[in-house]
Amino acid sequence: MTADVGEQVTADADLVAGYRRNPELFTAVYDRYFHDIYRYVAGRLGAQAAEDVTAEAFLLAFDRRDRFDPERGGLRPWLFGFATNLVARHRHKEARRYKALARLDPAQAVEGHENRVVASVTAQPYLARALASLNGGERDVLLLSALGQLSYNEIAQALGISLGTVGSRLNRARAKIQALTDKETNEP
């Protein structure tokens, strides 16, 4: 465990201790992690759905705040777990979104982080098709890593899977995307 991760776990444990005494202090959790969760959800479902899904993730976390166990990991992966489970409810919509992005003109994107993500995906339509072709588990792991910027340990905690499963899903996702990228870029 690196010093940064250790410090984060300690800060998370302090937050948990505080909001267990006074639930109003949960707002500090929201303030600290909202942008990370929102950016991840917006990258998966679009800015329009991200507000609602992110709010729902924090509502679930607040309702289950007494179940958080700092011994099992940090608040950040715990929150990403809620967000990923909520995104799973929207999986079909997500796959359709990536297929639609593959057909969009990248010049249509507007400012904002989530829209820059959309622009980068639409600039390479085969990437959107590749993301749509991944199974849900592969897409979850890949996008938690890429959009959420979670470590393997954090992804494992967020999804409740082993480190080996994280690694194998990520490797399969990368291999599929690489194969489709190679195919697309080598076609005339």
XYZ file of C-alpha atoms in Angstrom:
188
model
C 0.000 0.000 0.000
C 1.457 3.339 -0.963
C 1.560 6.313 1.376
C -1.151 8.104 -0.645
C -3.504 5.122 -0.431
C -2.775 4.720 3.281
C -3.458 8.403 3.893
C -6.694 8.168 1.899
C -7.875 5.159 3.928
C -7.097 7.060 7.143
C -8.962 10.154 5.888
C -11.884 7.917 4.851
C -11.918 6.256 8.270
C -12.040 9.716 9.886
C -14.957 10.685 7.616
C -16.795 7.476 8.513
C -16.261 8.017 12.226
C -17.569 11.575 11.860
C -20.704 10.749 9.879
C -21.543 7.834 12.153
C -21.735 10.316 15.026
C -23.464 12.971 12.915
C -25.105 11.871 9.625
C -25.031 15.469 8.342
C -21.262 15.060 7.981
C -21.894 12.660 5.084
C -21.882 15.800 2.957
C -18.084 15.734 3.268
C -18.097 12.343 1.511
C -20.277 13.827 -1.207
C -18.050 16.884 -1.562
C -14.883 14.781 -1.735
C -16.043 12.153 -4.233
C -18.917 13.611 -6.274
C -16.786 14.744 -9.231
C -14.978 11.391 -9.519
C -18.230 9.426 -9.503
C -19.998 11.883 -11.808
C -17.162 11.845 -14.366
C -17.187 8.043 -14.404
C -20.968 7.781 -14.802
C -21.050 10.566 -17.426
C -18.419 8.723 -19.431
C -20.537 5.597 -19.336
C -24.064 6.948 -19.706
C -23.753 10.570 -20.813
C -24.086 13.827 -18.928
C -27.880 13.732 -18.969
C -28.145 10.473 -17.020
C -25.044 11.090 -14.900
C -26.651 13.598 -12.531
C -29.461 11.209 -11.619
C -27.314 8.085 -11.383
C -24.634 9.846 -9.347
C -27.243 11.253 -6.975
C -28.776 7.793 -6.634
C -25.350 6.277 -5.878
C -24.792 8.776 -3.065
C -28.314 8.219 -1.754
C -27.678 4.467 -1.590
C -24.329 5.078 0.096
C -25.983 7.383 2.635
C -28.707 4.823 3.334
C -26.059 2.131 3.827
C -23.430 4.318 5.500
C -23.420 2.187 8.640
C -22.410 -0.853 6.571
C -19.184 0.718 5.302
C -16.176 -1.151 6.693
C -12.862 0.746 6.411
C -11.050 -2.562 6.979
C -12.281 -3.741 3.559
C -11.080 -0.660 1.648
C -11.701 3.009 1.040
C -14.831 5.049 0.480
C -13.899 5.799 -3.126
C -14.076 2.191 -4.407
C -17.156 1.605 -2.214
C -18.897 4.521 -3.954
C -17.715 3.380 -7.391
C -19.293 0.010 -6.577
C -22.700 1.659 -6.109
C -22.224 3.672 -9.295
C -21.198 0.610 -11.316
C -24.188 -1.376 -10.061
C -26.499 1.456 -11.075
C -24.802 1.688 -14.469
C -25.445 -2.058 -14.846
C -29.156 -1.276 -14.810
C -28.501 0.912 -17.830
C -26.233 -1.549 -19.705
C -28.403 -1.886 -22.778
C -28.731 1.871 -22.948
C -24.954 2.182 -22.564
C -24.263 -0.230 -25.454
C -26.772 1.638 -27.644
C -25.058 4.903 -26.670
C -21.658 3.647 -27.811
C -23.170 2.423 -31.079
C -24.749 5.848 -31.597
C -21.468 7.572 -30.736
C -19.793 5.570 -33.460
C -22.082 7.296 -35.955
C -21.687 10.878 -34.620
C -19.586 13.680 -36.014
C -16.906 14.595 -33.396
C -17.375 18.290 -34.236
C -20.784 18.145 -32.508
C -19.234 17.808 -29.037
C -19.354 20.752 -26.652
C -17.160 21.731 -23.710
C -16.988 19.789 -20.466
C -15.020 16.721 -19.403
C -17.738 14.217 -20.213
C -18.191 15.769 -23.648
C -14.446 15.631 -24.298
C -14.671 11.910 -23.499
C -17.535 11.630 -25.991
C -15.509 13.580 -28.556
C -12.506 11.306 -28.138
C -14.701 8.223 -28.557
C -16.554 9.630 -31.564
C -13.313 10.744 -33.179
C -12.557 7.031 -33.459
C -15.924 5.347 -34.147
C -14.349 1.914 -33.966
C -13.585 2.598 -30.290
C -17.287 3.104 -29.591
C -18.067 -0.122 -31.484
C -15.346 -1.908 -29.533
C -16.772 -0.731 -26.202
C -20.230 -1.840 -27.277
C -18.856 -5.297 -28.115
C -17.441 -5.925 -24.622
C -19.460 -7.902 -22.125
C -20.649 -6.009 -19.046
C -17.899 -7.238 -16.724
C -15.139 -6.355 -19.176
C -16.620 -2.931 -19.842
C -17.023 -2.261 -16.087
C -13.386 -3.079 -15.338
C -12.025 -1.188 -18.341
C -14.069 1.953 -17.683
C -13.453 1.931 -13.918
C -9.779 1.954 -14.823
C -9.969 4.473 -17.667
C -12.743 6.820 -16.570
C -12.709 6.271 -12.818
C -8.929 6.006 -12.657
C -9.206 3.269 -10.045
C -6.344 0.930 -9.235
C -6.724 -2.846 -9.602
C -7.319 -3.082 -5.826
C -9.981 -0.378 -5.942
C -11.703 -2.035 -8.920
C -11.723 -5.350 -7.074
C -13.246 -3.650 -4.026
C -15.802 -1.727 -6.086
C -17.029 -4.815 -7.929
C -16.511 -7.368 -5.167
C -14.241 -9.524 -7.348
C -10.713 -10.847 -6.987
C -7.595 -9.085 -8.260
C -7.067 -11.956 -10.685
C -10.531 -11.436 -12.143
C -9.816 -7.720 -12.532
C -6.597 -8.502 -14.378
C -8.111 -11.126 -16.659
C -11.159 -8.992 -17.533
C -8.972 -5.989 -18.224
C -6.620 -8.043 -20.396
C -9.543 -9.533 -22.366
C -11.105 -6.081 -22.840
C -7.826 -4.575 -24.007
C -7.204 -7.495 -26.375
C -10.677 -7.181 -27.912
C -10.302 -3.436 -28.349
C -6.820 -3.851 -29.810
C -8.044 -6.483 -32.271
C -10.930 -4.275 -33.412
C -8.641 -1.235 -33.585
C -6.126 -3.138 -35.685
C -8.882 -4.375 -37.971
C -10.394 -0.875 -38.380
C -7.113 0.940 -38.935
C -5.825 -1.642 -41.438
C -8.954 -1.615 -43.599
C -8.868 0.643 -46.676
